Short mmCIF file of C-alpha atoms in Angstrom, two decimals:
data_model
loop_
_atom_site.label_atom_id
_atom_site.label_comp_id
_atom_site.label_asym_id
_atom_site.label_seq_id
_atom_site.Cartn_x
_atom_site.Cartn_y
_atom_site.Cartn_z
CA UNK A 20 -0.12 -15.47 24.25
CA UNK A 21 -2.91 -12.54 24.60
CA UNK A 22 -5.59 -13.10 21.57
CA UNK A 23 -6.32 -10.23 19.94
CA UNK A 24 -10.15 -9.39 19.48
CA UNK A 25 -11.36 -9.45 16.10
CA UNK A 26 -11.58 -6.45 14.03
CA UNK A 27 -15.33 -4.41 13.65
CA UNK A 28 -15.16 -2.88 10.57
CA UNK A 29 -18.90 -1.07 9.80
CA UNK A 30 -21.38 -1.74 7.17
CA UNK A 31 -19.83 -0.11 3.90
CA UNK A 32 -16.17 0.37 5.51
CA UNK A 33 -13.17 -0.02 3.42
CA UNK A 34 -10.26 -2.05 4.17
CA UNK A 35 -7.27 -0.94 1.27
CA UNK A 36 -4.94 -3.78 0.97
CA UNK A 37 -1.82 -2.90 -0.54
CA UNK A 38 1.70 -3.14 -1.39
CA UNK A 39 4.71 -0.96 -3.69
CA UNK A 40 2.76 -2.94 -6.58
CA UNK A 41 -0.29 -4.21 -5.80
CA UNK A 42 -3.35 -2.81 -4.24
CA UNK A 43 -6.66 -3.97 -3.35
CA UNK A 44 -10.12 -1.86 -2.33
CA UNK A 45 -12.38 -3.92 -0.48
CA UNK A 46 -15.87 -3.16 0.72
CA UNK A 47 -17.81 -5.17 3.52
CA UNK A 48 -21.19 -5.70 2.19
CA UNK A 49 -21.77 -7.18 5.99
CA UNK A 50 -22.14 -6.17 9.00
CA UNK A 51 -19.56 -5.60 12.12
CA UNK A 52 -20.13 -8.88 13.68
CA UNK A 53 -20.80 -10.67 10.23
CA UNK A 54 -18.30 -9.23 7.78
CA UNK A 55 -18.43 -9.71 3.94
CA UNK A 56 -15.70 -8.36 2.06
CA UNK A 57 -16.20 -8.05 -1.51
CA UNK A 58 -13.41 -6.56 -3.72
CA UNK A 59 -14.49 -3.00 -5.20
CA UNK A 60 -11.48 -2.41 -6.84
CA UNK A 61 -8.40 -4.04 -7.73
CA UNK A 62 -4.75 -1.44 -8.93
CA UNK A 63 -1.34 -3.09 -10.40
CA UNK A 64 1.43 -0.86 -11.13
CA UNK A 65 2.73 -0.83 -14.38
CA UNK A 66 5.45 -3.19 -15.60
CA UNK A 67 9.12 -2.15 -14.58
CA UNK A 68 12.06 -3.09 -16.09
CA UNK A 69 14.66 -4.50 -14.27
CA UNK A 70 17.59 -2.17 -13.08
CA UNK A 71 19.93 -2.72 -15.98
CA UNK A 72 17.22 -1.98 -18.43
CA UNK A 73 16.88 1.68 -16.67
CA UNK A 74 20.45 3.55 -16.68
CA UNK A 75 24.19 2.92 -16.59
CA UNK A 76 25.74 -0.28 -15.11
CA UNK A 77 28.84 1.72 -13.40
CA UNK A 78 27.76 4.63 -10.95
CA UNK A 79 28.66 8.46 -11.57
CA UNK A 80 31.98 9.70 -10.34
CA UNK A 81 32.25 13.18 -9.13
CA UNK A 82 35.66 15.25 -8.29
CA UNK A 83 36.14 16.70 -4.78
CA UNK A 84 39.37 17.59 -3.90
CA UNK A 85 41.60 16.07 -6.26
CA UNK A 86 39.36 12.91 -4.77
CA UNK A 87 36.82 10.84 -7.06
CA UNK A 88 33.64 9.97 -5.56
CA UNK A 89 31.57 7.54 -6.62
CA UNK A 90 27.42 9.00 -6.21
CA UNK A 91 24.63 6.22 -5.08
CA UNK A 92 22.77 5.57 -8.28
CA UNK A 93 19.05 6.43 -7.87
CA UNK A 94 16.89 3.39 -7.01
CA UNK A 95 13.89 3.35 -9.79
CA UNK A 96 12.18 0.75 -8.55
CA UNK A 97 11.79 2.36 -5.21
CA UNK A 98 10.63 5.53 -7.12
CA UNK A 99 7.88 3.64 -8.69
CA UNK A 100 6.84 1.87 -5.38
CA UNK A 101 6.29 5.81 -4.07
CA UNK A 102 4.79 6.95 -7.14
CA UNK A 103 2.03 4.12 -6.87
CA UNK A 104 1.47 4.81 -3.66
CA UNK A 105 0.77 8.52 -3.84
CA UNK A 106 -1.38 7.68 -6.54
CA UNK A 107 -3.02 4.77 -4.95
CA UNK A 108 -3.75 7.33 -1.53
CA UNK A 109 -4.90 10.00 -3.73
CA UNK A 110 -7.24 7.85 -5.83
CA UNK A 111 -8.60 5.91 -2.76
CA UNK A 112 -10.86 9.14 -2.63
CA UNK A 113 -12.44 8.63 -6.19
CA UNK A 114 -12.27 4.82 -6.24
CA UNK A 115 -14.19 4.00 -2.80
CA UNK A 116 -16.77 6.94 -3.28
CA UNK A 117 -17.93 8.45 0.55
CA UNK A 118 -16.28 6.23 3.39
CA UNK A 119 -17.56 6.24 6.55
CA UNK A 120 -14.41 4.02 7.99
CA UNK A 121 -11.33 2.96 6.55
CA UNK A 122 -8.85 -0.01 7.22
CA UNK A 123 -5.25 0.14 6.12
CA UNK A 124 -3.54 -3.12 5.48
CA UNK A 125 0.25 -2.59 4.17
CA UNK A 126 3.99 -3.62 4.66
CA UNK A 127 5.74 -1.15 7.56
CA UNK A 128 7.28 1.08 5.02
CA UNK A 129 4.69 1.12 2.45
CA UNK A 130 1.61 2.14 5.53
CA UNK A 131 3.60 4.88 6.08
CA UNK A 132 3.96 6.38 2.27
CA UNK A 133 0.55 5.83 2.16
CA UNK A 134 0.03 7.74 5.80
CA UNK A 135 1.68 10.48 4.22
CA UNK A 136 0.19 10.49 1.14
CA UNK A 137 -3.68 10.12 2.28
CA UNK A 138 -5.91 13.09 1.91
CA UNK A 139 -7.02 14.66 5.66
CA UNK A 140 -10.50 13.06 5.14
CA UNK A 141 -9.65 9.60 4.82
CA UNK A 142 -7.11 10.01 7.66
CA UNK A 143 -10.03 11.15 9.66
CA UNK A 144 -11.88 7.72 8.74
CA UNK A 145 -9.05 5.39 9.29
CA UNK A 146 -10.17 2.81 12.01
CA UNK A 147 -7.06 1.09 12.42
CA UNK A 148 -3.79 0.37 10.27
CA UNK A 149 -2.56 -3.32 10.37
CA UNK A 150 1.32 -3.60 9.15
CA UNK A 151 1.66 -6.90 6.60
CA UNK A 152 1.55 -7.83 3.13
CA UNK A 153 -1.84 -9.47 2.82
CA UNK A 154 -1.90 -8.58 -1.29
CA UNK A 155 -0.69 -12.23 -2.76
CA UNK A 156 -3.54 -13.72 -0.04
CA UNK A 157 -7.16 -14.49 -1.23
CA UNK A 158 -10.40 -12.36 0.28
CA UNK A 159 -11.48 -14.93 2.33
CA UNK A 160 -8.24 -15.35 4.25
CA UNK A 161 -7.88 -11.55 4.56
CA UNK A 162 -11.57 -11.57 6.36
CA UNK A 163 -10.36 -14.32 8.56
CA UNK A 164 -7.00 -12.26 9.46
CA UNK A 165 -8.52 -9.32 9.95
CA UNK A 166 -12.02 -10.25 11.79
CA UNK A 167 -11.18 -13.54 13.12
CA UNK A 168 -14.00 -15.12 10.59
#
């Protein structure tokens, strides 16, 4: 097995840990080779009720062709995963103030809503984009994951 070398993130750098629910802003007070990652800011989505709570229990039935079809009731929990995101990505801006280099922790699918949803200018700053769900893990561990120490 090939070790990876440890991650340099810069003096003031950002690493955004997140998730469809959870999101963390953390700033390294430190320096490349002696990283200290102290949480700036910390986002939780709002409560959401569990899918029963939020429309019919049978899905819609359309007509084609003397057919019935049933039509794939929309997912609202997925919806609010995407909606946190975008607003996560398009907050990141205000919340971390001027970033010099970013770091993008996330689960596969959720790194890529917030790929799409990221202004140009923190796209431009992103050092690297790691793809797991370091949110339910403390600061300290997400240091050592992420720069070895």
């Amino acid at each position: 097995m090939i070790a990876k070398p440890p991650l340099l993130i810069p003096h003031r750098g950002c690493v955004l840990v997140a998730d469809g629910r959870k999101a963390l802003v953390l700033r390294n007070e430190g320096y490349p080779l002696n990283p200290d990652l102290q949480v700036q800011h910390a986002i939780e989505a709002l409560p959401n009720p569990p899918a029963r709570e939020q429309g019919t229990d049978r899905p819609p039935r359309v007509r084609v062709d003397e057919r019935r079809s049933a039509i794939a009731q929309t997912d609202r929990h997925e919806q609010a995963e995407q909606r946190f995101v975008a607003e996560v990505a398009a907050g990141l801006n205000r919340i971390a103030g001027p970033v010099s280099a970013l770091v993008v922790v996330a689960p596969p699918r959720i790194l890529a809503a917030l790929r799409l949803a990221q202004p140009e200018r923190l796209r431009r700053v992103t050092v690297a984009e790691i793809d797991q769900d370091l949110t339910k893990t403390t600061v300290s561990e997400i240091q050592r994951h992420l720069c070895g120490r």
